[in-house]
Amino acid sequence: MLLVNVNAIALANGRDVVYCLAMPFAQSVTLYITGAFHALARTWNVSSVGIVPRNEFVQTIRRSISDYVDIFSNDYLAMNPR
């Protein structure tokens, strides 16, 4: 499960936005020894923090998400060849 988490707040100057973007990938995992314990664990993660002008915020987040999905796809395919 690839998640997207964006937190943002406008600065007091009204012109800029501070943001944190995180994209973890979580998978179901099993305890190897007994096979009885199942949990969701992060097996890949990428994140960034930044300050952008308010009028560039949406474009910046969209571009970052697109870039991170490309990185994830390449990493996933490298570890799980067809």
PDB file of N, CA, C and O in Angstrom:
ATOM      1  N   MET A   1       0.842  -1.149   0.000  1.00  0.00           N
ATOM      2  CA  MET A   1       0.000   0.000   0.000  1.00  0.00           C
ATOM      3  C   MET A   1       0.904   1.234   0.000  1.00  0.00           C
ATOM      4  O   MET A   1       1.667   1.455   0.930  1.00  0.00           O
ATOM      5  N   LEU A   2       0.860   1.999  -1.082  1.00  0.00           N
ATOM      6  CA  LEU A   2       1.633   3.236  -1.193  1.00  0.00           C
ATOM      7  C   LEU A   2       0.762   4.377  -0.693  1.00  0.00           C
ATOM      8  O   LEU A   2      -0.312   4.623  -1.218  1.00  0.00           O
ATOM      9  N   LEU A   3       1.234   5.057   0.331  1.00  0.00           N
ATOM     10  CA  LEU A   3       0.469   6.135   0.953  1.00  0.00           C
ATOM     11  C   LEU A   3       1.064   7.490   0.595  1.00  0.00           C
ATOM     12  O   LEU A   3       2.265   7.594   0.343  1.00  0.00           O
ATOM     13  N   VAL A   4       0.227   8.499   0.584  1.00  0.00           N
ATOM     14  CA  VAL A   4       0.673   9.875   0.367  1.00  0.00           C
ATOM     15  C   VAL A   4       0.160  10.703   1.532  1.00  0.00           C
ATOM     16  O   VAL A   4      -1.034  10.701   1.823  1.00  0.00           O
ATOM     17  N   ASN A   5       1.078  11.388   2.217  1.00  0.00           N
ATOM     18  CA  ASN A   5       0.714  12.213   3.356  1.00  0.00           C
ATOM     19  C   ASN A   5       1.314  13.600   3.163  1.00  0.00           C
ATOM     20  O   ASN A   5       2.529  13.733   3.063  1.00  0.00           O
ATOM     21  N   VAL A   6       0.454  14.619   3.099  1.00  0.00           N
ATOM     22  CA  VAL A   6       0.907  16.002   2.940  1.00  0.00           C
ATOM     23  C   VAL A   6       0.392  16.814   4.117  1.00  0.00           C
ATOM     24  O   VAL A   6      -0.812  16.803   4.402  1.00  0.00           O
ATOM     25  N   ASN A   7       1.298  17.493   4.793  1.00  0.00           N
ATOM     26  CA  ASN A   7       0.943  18.435   5.847  1.00  0.00           C
ATOM     27  C   ASN A   7       1.492  19.785   5.438  1.00  0.00           C
ATOM     28  O   ASN A   7       2.631  19.882   4.991  1.00  0.00           O
ATOM     29  N   ALA A   8       0.678  20.829   5.587  1.00  0.00           N
ATOM     30  CA  ALA A   8       1.118  22.157   5.170  1.00  0.00           C
ATOM     31  C   ALA A   8       0.497  23.213   6.069  1.00  0.00           C
ATOM     32  O   ALA A   8      -0.599  23.017   6.611  1.00  0.00           O
ATOM     33  N   ILE A   9       1.204  24.328   6.179  1.00  0.00           N
ATOM     34  CA  ILE A   9       0.682  25.464   6.921  1.00  0.00           C
ATOM     35  C   ILE A   9       1.198  26.739   6.272  1.00  0.00           C
ATOM     36  O   ILE A   9       2.366  26.817   5.870  1.00  0.00           O
ATOM     37  N   ALA A  10       0.309  27.708   6.148  1.00  0.00           N
ATOM     38  CA  ALA A  10       0.698  29.001   5.584  1.00  0.00           C
ATOM     39  C   ALA A  10       1.459  29.789   6.648  1.00  0.00           C
ATOM     40  O   ALA A  10       1.084  29.783   7.826  1.00  0.00           O
ATOM     41  N   LEU A  11       2.521  30.438   6.219  1.00  0.00           N
ATOM     42  CA  LEU A  11       3.281  31.282   7.144  1.00  0.00           C
ATOM     43  C   LEU A  11       2.533  32.584   7.414  1.00  0.00           C
ATOM     44  O   LEU A  11       1.656  32.986   6.639  1.00  0.00           O
ATOM     45  N   ALA A  12       2.900  33.238   8.477  1.00  0.00           N
ATOM     46  CA  ALA A  12       2.234  34.482   8.880  1.00  0.00           C
ATOM     47  C   ALA A  12       2.347  35.577   7.825  1.00  0.00           C
ATOM     48  O   ALA A  12       1.497  36.461   7.754  1.00  0.00           O
ATOM     49  N   ASN A  13       3.385  35.496   6.982  1.00  0.00           N
ATOM     50  CA  ASN A  13       3.544  36.530   5.952  1.00  0.00           C
ATOM     51  C   ASN A  13       2.478  36.430   4.858  1.00  0.00           C
ATOM     52  O   ASN A  13       2.338  37.329   4.035  1.00  0.00           O
ATOM     53  N   GLY A  14       1.743  35.305   4.830  1.00  0.00           N
ATOM     54  CA  GLY A  14       0.676  35.128   3.855  1.00  0.00           C
ATOM     55  C   GLY A  14       1.145  34.781   2.456  1.00  0.00           C
ATOM     56  O   GLY A  14       0.336  34.493   1.580  1.00  0.00           O
ATOM     57  N   ARG A  15       2.437  34.793   2.225  1.00  0.00           N
ATOM     58  CA  ARG A  15       2.969  34.525   0.879  1.00  0.00           C
ATOM     59  C   ARG A  15       3.533  33.118   0.722  1.00  0.00           C
ATOM     60  O   ARG A  15       3.608  32.608  -0.393  1.00  0.00           O
ATOM     61  N   ASP A  16       3.963  32.503   1.809  1.00  0.00           N
ATOM     62  CA  ASP A  16       4.669  31.229   1.727  1.00  0.00           C
ATOM     63  C   ASP A  16       3.943  30.126   2.495  1.00  0.00           C
ATOM     64  O   ASP A  16       3.185  30.382   3.424  1.00  0.00           O
ATOM     65  N   VAL A  17       4.236  28.886   2.074  1.00  0.00           N
ATOM     66  CA  VAL A  17       3.674  27.698   2.708  1.00  0.00           C
ATOM     67  C   VAL A  17       4.819  26.763   3.081  1.00  0.00           C
ATOM     68  O   VAL A  17       5.714  26.515   2.269  1.00  0.00           O
ATOM     69  N   VAL A  18       4.793  26.251   4.292  1.00  0.00           N
ATOM     70  CA  VAL A  18       5.733  25.220   4.738  1.00  0.00           C
ATOM     71  C   VAL A  18       5.006  23.884   4.598  1.00  0.00           C
ATOM     72  O   VAL A  18       3.847  23.760   4.983  1.00  0.00           O
ATOM     73  N   TYR A  19       5.697  22.899   4.035  1.00  0.00           N
ATOM     74  CA  TYR A  19       5.038  21.601   3.842  1.00  0.00           C
ATOM     75  C   TYR A  19       5.963  20.446   4.180  1.00  0.00           C
ATOM     76  O   TYR A  19       7.194  20.569   4.189  1.00  0.00           O
ATOM     77  N   CYS A  20       5.339  19.321   4.467  1.00  0.00           N
ATOM     78  CA  CYS A  20       6.032  18.049   4.640  1.00  0.00           C
ATOM     79  C   CYS A  20       5.270  17.039   3.802  1.00  0.00           C
ATOM     80  O   CYS A  20       4.050  16.899   3.929  1.00  0.00           O
ATOM     81  N   LEU A  21       5.976  16.359   2.925  1.00  0.00           N
ATOM     82  CA  LEU A  21       5.391  15.334   2.059  1.00  0.00           C
ATOM     83  C   LEU A  21       6.073  14.014   2.388  1.00  0.00           C
ATOM     84  O   LEU A  21       7.301  13.935   2.384  1.00  0.00           O
ATOM     85  N   ALA A  22       5.288  12.993   2.699  1.00  0.00           N
ATOM     86  CA  ALA A  22       5.833  11.664   2.984  1.00  0.00           C
ATOM     87  C   ALA A  22       5.072  10.632   2.162  1.00  0.00           C
ATOM     88  O   ALA A  22       3.847  10.716   2.028  1.00  0.00           O
ATOM     89  N   MET A  23       5.819   9.677   1.600  1.00  0.00           N
ATOM     90  CA  MET A  23       5.214   8.591   0.829  1.00  0.00           C
ATOM     91  C   MET A  23       5.820   7.256   1.253  1.00  0.00           C
ATOM     92  O   MET A  23       6.788   6.781   0.668  1.00  0.00           O
ATOM     93  N   PRO A  24       5.231   6.630   2.283  1.00  0.00           N
ATOM     94  CA  PRO A  24       5.706   5.303   2.675  1.00  0.00           C
ATOM     95  C   PRO A  24       4.979   4.201   1.905  1.00  0.00           C
ATOM     96  O   PRO A  24       3.838   4.373   1.473  1.00  0.00           O
ATOM     97  N   PHE A  25       5.670   3.087   1.734  1.00  0.00           N
ATOM     98  CA  PHE A  25       5.065   1.883   1.172  1.00  0.00           C
ATOM     99  C   PHE A  25       5.003   0.867   2.293  1.00  0.00           C
ATOM    100  O   PHE A  25       6.026   0.541   2.903  1.00  0.00           O
ATOM    101  N   ALA A  26       3.810   0.368   2.589  1.00  0.00           N
ATOM    102  CA  ALA A  26       3.628  -0.595   3.674  1.00  0.00           C
ATOM    103  C   ALA A  26       3.170  -1.931   3.098  1.00  0.00           C
ATOM    104  O   ALA A  26       2.380  -1.971   2.154  1.00  0.00           O
ATOM    105  N   GLN A  27       3.706  -3.011   3.681  1.00  0.00           N
ATOM    106  CA  GLN A  27       3.356  -4.354   3.241  1.00  0.00           C
ATOM    107  C   GLN A  27       2.998  -5.210   4.450  1.00  0.00           C
ATOM    108  O   GLN A  27       3.475  -4.967   5.555  1.00  0.00           O
ATOM    109  N   SER A  28       2.213  -6.219   4.208  1.00  0.00           N
ATOM    110  CA  SER A  28       1.916  -7.193   5.242  1.00  0.00           C
ATOM    111  C   SER A  28       3.154  -8.060   5.459  1.00  0.00           C
ATOM    112  O   SER A  28       3.743  -8.550   4.491  1.00  0.00           O
ATOM    113  N   VAL A  29       3.554  -8.210   6.700  1.00  0.00           N
ATOM    114  CA  VAL A  29       4.719  -9.029   7.025  1.00  0.00           C
ATOM    115  C   VAL A  29       4.324 -10.105   8.024  1.00  0.00           C
ATOM    116  O   VAL A  29       3.365  -9.952   8.771  1.00  0.00           O
ATOM    117  N   THR A  30       5.084 -11.185   8.022  1.00  0.00           N
ATOM    118  CA  THR A  30       4.833 -12.317   8.904  1.00  0.00           C
ATOM    119  C   THR A  30       6.102 -12.655   9.660  1.00  0.00           C
ATOM    120  O   THR A  30       7.194 -12.608   9.086  1.00  0.00           O
ATOM    121  N   LEU A  31       5.977 -12.989  10.935  1.00  0.00           N
ATOM    122  CA  LEU A  31       7.121 -13.414  11.730  1.00  0.00           C
ATOM    123  C   LEU A  31       7.653 -14.716  11.153  1.00  0.00           C
ATOM    124  O   LEU A  31       6.931 -15.705  11.052  1.00  0.00           O
ATOM    125  N   TYR A  32       8.890 -14.712  10.716  1.00  0.00           N
ATOM    126  CA  TYR A  32       9.483 -15.851  10.009  1.00  0.00           C
ATOM    127  C   TYR A  32       9.501 -17.115  10.861  1.00  0.00           C
ATOM    128  O   TYR A  32       9.233 -18.208  10.372  1.00  0.00           O
ATOM    129  N   ILE A  33       9.808 -17.000  12.134  1.00  0.00           N
ATOM    130  CA  ILE A  33       9.999 -18.171  12.992  1.00  0.00           C
ATOM    131  C   ILE A  33       8.698 -18.966  13.173  1.00  0.00           C
ATOM    132  O   ILE A  33       8.676 -20.186  13.026  1.00  0.00           O
ATOM    133  N   THR A  34       7.605 -18.274  13.484  1.00  0.00           N
ATOM    134  CA  THR A  34       6.359 -19.002  13.757  1.00  0.00           C
ATOM    135  C   THR A  34       5.319 -18.844  12.658  1.00  0.00           C
ATOM    136  O   THR A  34       4.410 -19.658  12.558  1.00  0.00           O
ATOM    137  N   GLY A  35       5.430 -17.793  11.877  1.00  0.00           N
ATOM    138  CA  GLY A  35       4.443 -17.531  10.844  1.00  0.00           C
ATOM    139  C   GLY A  35       3.109 -17.080  11.397  1.00  0.00           C
ATOM    140  O   GLY A  35       2.138 -16.953  10.670  1.00  0.00           O
ATOM    141  N   ALA A  36       3.061 -16.822  12.704  1.00  0.00           N
ATOM    142  CA  ALA A  36       1.793 -16.518  13.345  1.00  0.00           C
ATOM    143  C   ALA A  36       1.505 -15.028  13.479  1.00  0.00           C
ATOM    144  O   ALA A  36       0.361 -14.647  13.641  1.00  0.00           O
ATOM    145  N   PHE A  37       2.500 -14.213  13.429  1.00  0.00           N
ATOM    146  CA  PHE A  37       2.300 -12.787  13.669  1.00  0.00           C
ATOM    147  C   PHE A  37       2.264 -12.040  12.348  1.00  0.00           C
ATOM    148  O   PHE A  37       3.198 -12.125  11.565  1.00  0.00           O
ATOM    149  N   HIS A  38       1.183 -11.324  12.103  1.00  0.00           N
ATOM    150  CA  HIS A  38       1.041 -10.540  10.884  1.00  0.00           C
ATOM    151  C   HIS A  38       0.911  -9.071  11.263  1.00  0.00           C
ATOM    152  O   HIS A  38       0.188  -8.726  12.193  1.00  0.00           O
ATOM    153  N   ALA A  39       1.610  -8.234  10.533  1.00  0.00           N
ATOM    154  CA  ALA A  39       1.536  -6.792  10.788  1.00  0.00           C
ATOM    155  C   ALA A  39       1.787  -6.045   9.491  1.00  0.00           C
ATOM    156  O   ALA A  39       2.238  -6.615   8.499  1.00  0.00           O
ATOM    157  N   LEU A  40       1.499  -4.767   9.508  1.00  0.00           N
ATOM    158  CA  LEU A  40       1.795  -3.896   8.386  1.00  0.00           C
ATOM    159  C   LEU A  40       3.097  -3.173   8.711  1.00  0.00           C
ATOM    160  O   LEU A  40       3.221  -2.572   9.780  1.00  0.00           O
ATOM    161  N   ALA A  41       4.074  -3.255   7.812  1.00  0.00           N
ATOM    162  CA  ALA A  41       5.371  -2.630   8.060  1.00  0.00           C
ATOM    163  C   ALA A  41       5.792  -1.791   6.864  1.00  0.00           C
ATOM    164  O   ALA A  41       5.544  -2.152   5.715  1.00  0.00           O
ATOM    165  N   ARG A  42       6.443  -0.683   7.141  1.00  0.00           N
ATOM    166  CA  ARG A  42       6.986   0.146   6.067  1.00  0.00           C
ATOM    167  C   ARG A  42       8.249  -0.513   5.527  1.00  0.00           C
ATOM    168  O   ARG A  42       9.173  -0.802   6.277  1.00  0.00           O
ATOM    169  N   THR A  43       8.265  -0.727   4.232  1.00  0.00           N
ATOM    170  CA  THR A  43       9.444  -1.332   3.615  1.00  0.00           C
ATOM    171  C   THR A  43      10.119  -0.376   2.638  1.00  0.00           C
ATOM    172  O   THR A  43      11.168  -0.703   2.076  1.00  0.00           O
ATOM    173  N   TRP A  44       9.535   0.788   2.442  1.00  0.00           N
ATOM    174  CA  TRP A  44      10.116   1.819   1.571  1.00  0.00           C
ATOM    175  C   TRP A  44       9.517   3.138   2.002  1.00  0.00           C
ATOM    176  O   TRP A  44       8.357   3.208   2.411  1.00  0.00           O
ATOM    177  N   ASN A  45      10.307   4.203   1.939  1.00  0.00           N
ATOM    178  CA  ASN A  45       9.798   5.507   2.337  1.00  0.00           C
ATOM    179  C   ASN A  45      10.620   6.605   1.682  1.00  0.00           C
ATOM    180  O   ASN A  45      11.825   6.464   1.479  1.00  0.00           O
ATOM    181  N   VAL A  46       9.951   7.688   1.342  1.00  0.00           N
ATOM    182  CA  VAL A  46      10.626   8.884   0.864  1.00  0.00           C
ATOM    183  C   VAL A  46       9.844  10.072   1.415  1.00  0.00           C
ATOM    184  O   VAL A  46       8.626   9.998   1.584  1.00  0.00           O
ATOM    185  N   SER A  47      10.558  11.151   1.740  1.00  0.00           N
ATOM    186  CA  SER A  47       9.864  12.318   2.277  1.00  0.00           C
ATOM    187  C   SER A  47      10.667  13.576   1.999  1.00  0.00           C
ATOM    188  O   SER A  47      11.860  13.519   1.685  1.00  0.00           O
ATOM    189  N   SER A  48       9.998  14.710   2.107  1.00  0.00           N
ATOM    190  CA  SER A  48      10.669  15.991   1.925  1.00  0.00           C
ATOM    191  C   SER A  48       9.947  17.062   2.729  1.00  0.00           C
ATOM    192  O   SER A  48       8.767  16.925   3.058  1.00  0.00           O
ATOM    193  N   VAL A  49      10.681  18.107   3.026  1.00  0.00           N
ATOM    194  CA  VAL A  49      10.163  19.267   3.737  1.00  0.00           C
ATOM    195  C   VAL A  49      10.598  20.488   2.948  1.00  0.00           C
ATOM    196  O   VAL A  49      11.714  20.530   2.428  1.00  0.00           O
ATOM    197  N   GLY A  50       9.711  21.482   2.832  1.00  0.00           N
ATOM    198  CA  GLY A  50      10.107  22.661   2.074  1.00  0.00           C
ATOM    199  C   GLY A  50       9.251  23.875   2.375  1.00  0.00           C
ATOM    200  O   GLY A  50       8.242  23.794   3.073  1.00  0.00           O
ATOM    201  N   ILE A  51       9.693  24.978   1.839  1.00  0.00           N
ATOM    202  CA  ILE A  51       8.949  26.235   1.884  1.00  0.00           C
ATOM    203  C   ILE A  51       8.828  26.719   0.453  1.00  0.00           C
ATOM    204  O   ILE A  51       9.827  26.794  -0.266  1.00  0.00           O
ATOM    205  N   VAL A  52       7.599  27.002   0.029  1.00  0.00           N
ATOM    206  CA  VAL A  52       7.358  27.479  -1.329  1.00  0.00           C
ATOM    207  C   VAL A  52       6.392  28.661  -1.289  1.00  0.00           C
ATOM    208  O   VAL A  52       5.597  28.786  -0.357  1.00  0.00           O
ATOM    209  N   PRO A  53       6.443  29.500  -2.324  1.00  0.00           N
ATOM    210  CA  PRO A  53       5.431  30.546  -2.423  1.00  0.00           C
ATOM    211  C   PRO A  53       4.041  29.905  -2.514  1.00  0.00           C
ATOM    212  O   PRO A  53       3.872  28.854  -3.141  1.00  0.00           O
ATOM    213  N   ARG A  54       3.082  30.531  -1.890  1.00  0.00           N
ATOM    214  CA  ARG A  54       1.724  29.987  -1.834  1.00  0.00           C
ATOM    215  C   ARG A  54       1.181  29.635  -3.226  1.00  0.00           C
ATOM    216  O   ARG A  54       0.535  28.606  -3.399  1.00  0.00           O
ATOM    217  N   ASN A  55       1.464  30.457  -4.228  1.00  0.00           N
ATOM    218  CA  ASN A  55       0.927  30.212  -5.573  1.00  0.00           C
ATOM    219  C   ASN A  55       1.626  29.050  -6.294  1.00  0.00           C
ATOM    220  O   ASN A  55       1.196  28.651  -7.366  1.00  0.00           O
ATOM    221  N   GLU A  56       2.704  28.520  -5.730  1.00  0.00           N
ATOM    222  CA  GLU A  56       3.408  27.377  -6.325  1.00  0.00           C
ATOM    223  C   GLU A  56       3.212  26.084  -5.542  1.00  0.00           C
ATOM    224  O   GLU A  56       3.736  25.039  -5.923  1.00  0.00           O
ATOM    225  N   PHE A  57       2.450  26.148  -4.458  1.00  0.00           N
ATOM    226  CA  PHE A  57       2.324  24.995  -3.558  1.00  0.00           C
ATOM    227  C   PHE A  57       1.753  23.759  -4.260  1.00  0.00           C
ATOM    228  O   PHE A  57       2.350  22.686  -4.232  1.00  0.00           O
ATOM    229  N   VAL A  58       0.594  23.892  -4.892  1.00  0.00           N
ATOM    230  CA  VAL A  58      -0.064  22.733  -5.508  1.00  0.00           C
ATOM    231  C   VAL A  58       0.818  22.137  -6.596  1.00  0.00           C
ATOM    232  O   VAL A  58       0.998  20.914  -6.670  1.00  0.00           O
ATOM    233  N   GLN A  59       1.403  22.973  -7.427  1.00  0.00           N
ATOM    234  CA  GLN A  59       2.271  22.490  -8.505  1.00  0.00           C
ATOM    235  C   GLN A  59       3.485  21.755  -7.926  1.00  0.00           C
ATOM    236  O   GLN A  59       3.883  20.706  -8.437  1.00  0.00           O
ATOM    237  N   THR A  60       4.053  22.293  -6.867  1.00  0.00           N
ATOM    238  CA  THR A  60       5.220  21.672  -6.232  1.00  0.00           C
ATOM    239  C   THR A  60       4.871  20.300  -5.670  1.00  0.00           C
ATOM    240  O   THR A  60       5.621  19.329  -5.872  1.00  0.00           O
ATOM    241  N   ILE A  61       3.750  20.194  -4.976  1.00  0.00           N
ATOM    242  CA  ILE A  61       3.337  18.910  -4.399  1.00  0.00           C
ATOM    243  C   ILE A  61       3.034  17.900  -5.492  1.00  0.00           C
ATOM    244  O   ILE A  61       3.480  16.744  -5.433  1.00  0.00           O
ATOM    245  N   ARG A  62       2.314  18.310  -6.527  1.00  0.00           N
ATOM    246  CA  ARG A  62       2.008  17.388  -7.635  1.00  0.00           C
ATOM    247  C   ARG A  62       3.280  16.883  -8.310  1.00  0.00           C
ATOM    248  O   ARG A  62       3.401  15.691  -8.607  1.00  0.00           O
ATOM    249  N   ARG A  63       4.218  17.777  -8.559  1.00  0.00           N
ATOM    250  CA  ARG A  63       5.472  17.381  -9.207  1.00  0.00           C
ATOM    251  C   ARG A  63       6.257  16.427  -8.309  1.00  0.00           C
ATOM    252  O   ARG A  63       6.786  15.406  -8.774  1.00  0.00           O
ATOM    253  N   SER A  64       6.305  16.731  -7.019  1.00  0.00           N
ATOM    254  CA  SER A  64       7.037  15.862  -6.085  1.00  0.00           C
ATOM    255  C   SER A  64       6.402  14.481  -6.013  1.00  0.00           C
ATOM    256  O   SER A  64       7.114  13.467  -6.023  1.00  0.00           O
ATOM    257  N   ILE A  65       5.077  14.415  -5.929  1.00  0.00           N
ATOM    258  CA  ILE A  65       4.401  13.116  -5.887  1.00  0.00           C
ATOM    259  C   ILE A  65       4.692  12.330  -7.160  1.00  0.00           C
ATOM    260  O   ILE A  65       5.007  11.133  -7.110  1.00  0.00           O
ATOM    261  N   SER A  66       4.617  12.976  -8.301  1.00  0.00           N
ATOM    262  CA  SER A  66       4.910  12.309  -9.569  1.00  0.00           C
ATOM    263  C   SER A  66       6.335  11.770  -9.591  1.00  0.00           C
ATOM    264  O   SER A  66       6.576  10.616  -9.980  1.00  0.00           O
ATOM    265  N   ASP A  67       7.286  12.586  -9.149  1.00  0.00           N
ATOM    266  CA  ASP A  67       8.687  12.152  -9.093  1.00  0.00           C
ATOM    267  C   ASP A  67       8.858  10.969  -8.144  1.00  0.00           C
ATOM    268  O   ASP A  67       9.562  10.004  -8.456  1.00  0.00           O
ATOM    269  N   TYR A  68       8.205  11.039  -6.980  1.00  0.00           N
ATOM    270  CA  TYR A  68       8.331   9.959  -5.998  1.00  0.00           C
ATOM    271  C   TYR A  68       7.678   8.666  -6.480  1.00  0.00           C
ATOM    272  O   TYR A  68       8.184   7.574  -6.208  1.00  0.00           O
ATOM    273  N   VAL A  69       6.576   8.759  -7.204  1.00  0.00           N
ATOM    274  CA  VAL A  69       5.958   7.554  -7.763  1.00  0.00           C
ATOM    275  C   VAL A  69       6.889   6.912  -8.787  1.00  0.00           C
ATOM    276  O   VAL A  69       7.031   5.687  -8.834  1.00  0.00           O
ATOM    277  N   ASP A  70       7.558   7.715  -9.594  1.00  0.00           N
ATOM    278  CA  ASP A  70       8.541   7.181 -10.547  1.00  0.00           C
ATOM    279  C   ASP A  70       9.676   6.470  -9.816  1.00  0.00           C
ATOM    280  O   ASP A  70      10.089   5.372 -10.203  1.00  0.00           O
ATOM    281  N   ILE A  71      10.190   7.099  -8.763  1.00  0.00           N
ATOM    282  CA  ILE A  71      11.272   6.484  -7.981  1.00  0.00           C
ATOM    283  C   ILE A  71      10.799   5.177  -7.363  1.00  0.00           C
ATOM    284  O   ILE A  71      11.494   4.151  -7.435  1.00  0.00           O
ATOM    285  N   PHE A  72       9.593   5.195  -6.762  1.00  0.00           N
ATOM    286  CA  PHE A  72       9.053   3.977  -6.162  1.00  0.00           C
ATOM    287  C   PHE A  72       8.897   2.875  -7.208  1.00  0.00           C
ATOM    288  O   PHE A  72       9.289   1.731  -6.967  1.00  0.00           O
ATOM    289  N   SER A  73       8.326   3.222  -8.348  1.00  0.00           N
ATOM    290  CA  SER A  73       8.111   2.223  -9.407  1.00  0.00           C
ATOM    291  C   SER A  73       9.423   1.577  -9.840  1.00  0.00           C
ATOM    292  O   SER A  73       9.500   0.352  -9.986  1.00  0.00           O
ATOM    293  N   ASN A  74      10.442   2.392 -10.033  1.00  0.00           N
ATOM    294  CA  ASN A  74      11.754   1.855 -10.423  1.00  0.00           C
ATOM    295  C   ASN A  74      12.336   0.959  -9.339  1.00  0.00           C
ATOM    296  O   ASN A  74      12.872  -0.114  -9.626  1.00  0.00           O
ATOM    297  N   ASP A  75      12.244   1.396  -8.090  1.00  0.00           N
ATOM    298  CA  ASP A  75      12.753   0.570  -6.976  1.00  0.00           C
ATOM    299  C   ASP A  75      11.979  -0.727  -6.851  1.00  0.00           C
ATOM    300  O   ASP A  75      12.558  -1.790  -6.650  1.00  0.00           O
ATOM    301  N   TYR A  76      10.660  -0.641  -6.973  1.00  0.00           N
ATOM    302  CA  TYR A  76       9.819  -1.838  -6.846  1.00  0.00           C
ATOM    303  C   TYR A  76      10.139  -2.842  -7.950  1.00  0.00           C
ATOM    304  O   TYR A  76      10.302  -4.043  -7.682  1.00  0.00           O
ATOM    305  N   LEU A  77      10.238  -2.359  -9.182  1.00  0.00           N
ATOM    306  CA  LEU A  77      10.536  -3.254 -10.300  1.00  0.00           C
ATOM    307  C   LEU A  77      11.942  -3.839 -10.207  1.00  0.00           C
ATOM    308  O   LEU A  77      12.177  -4.973 -10.636  1.00  0.00           O
ATOM    309  N   ALA A  78      12.869  -3.073  -9.647  1.00  0.00           N
ATOM    310  CA  ALA A  78      14.230  -3.593  -9.472  1.00  0.00           C
ATOM    311  C   ALA A  78      14.242  -4.767  -8.485  1.00  0.00           C
ATOM    312  O   ALA A  78      15.024  -5.716  -8.647  1.00  0.00           O
ATOM    313  N   MET A  79      13.382  -4.714  -7.480  1.00  0.00           N
ATOM    314  CA  MET A  79      13.336  -5.773  -6.480  1.00  0.00           C
ATOM    315  C   MET A  79      12.356  -6.896  -6.835  1.00  0.00           C
ATOM    316  O   MET A  79      12.411  -7.976  -6.252  1.00  0.00           O
ATOM    317  N   ASN A  80      11.448  -6.624  -7.761  1.00  0.00           N
ATOM    318  CA  ASN A  80      10.424  -7.598  -8.149  1.00  0.00           C
ATOM    319  C   ASN A  80      10.334  -7.681  -9.670  1.00  0.00           C
ATOM    320  O   ASN A  80       9.338  -7.273 -10.274  1.00  0.00           O
ATOM    321  N   PRO A  81      11.398  -8.198 -10.308  1.00  0.00           N
ATOM    322  CA  PRO A  81      11.373  -8.258 -11.776  1.00  0.00           C
ATOM    323  C   PRO A  81      10.235  -9.158 -12.269  1.00  0.00           C
ATOM    324  O   PRO A  81       9.826 -10.101 -11.595  1.00  0.00           O
ATOM    325  N   ARG A  82       9.770  -8.834 -13.442  1.00  0.00           N
ATOM    326  CA  ARG A  82       8.648  -9.593 -14.005  1.00  0.00           C
ATOM    327  C   ARG A  82       9.046 -10.963 -14.454  1.00  0.00           C
ATOM    328  O   ARG A  82      10.009 -11.362 -14.811  1.00  0.00           O
TER     329      ARG A  82
END
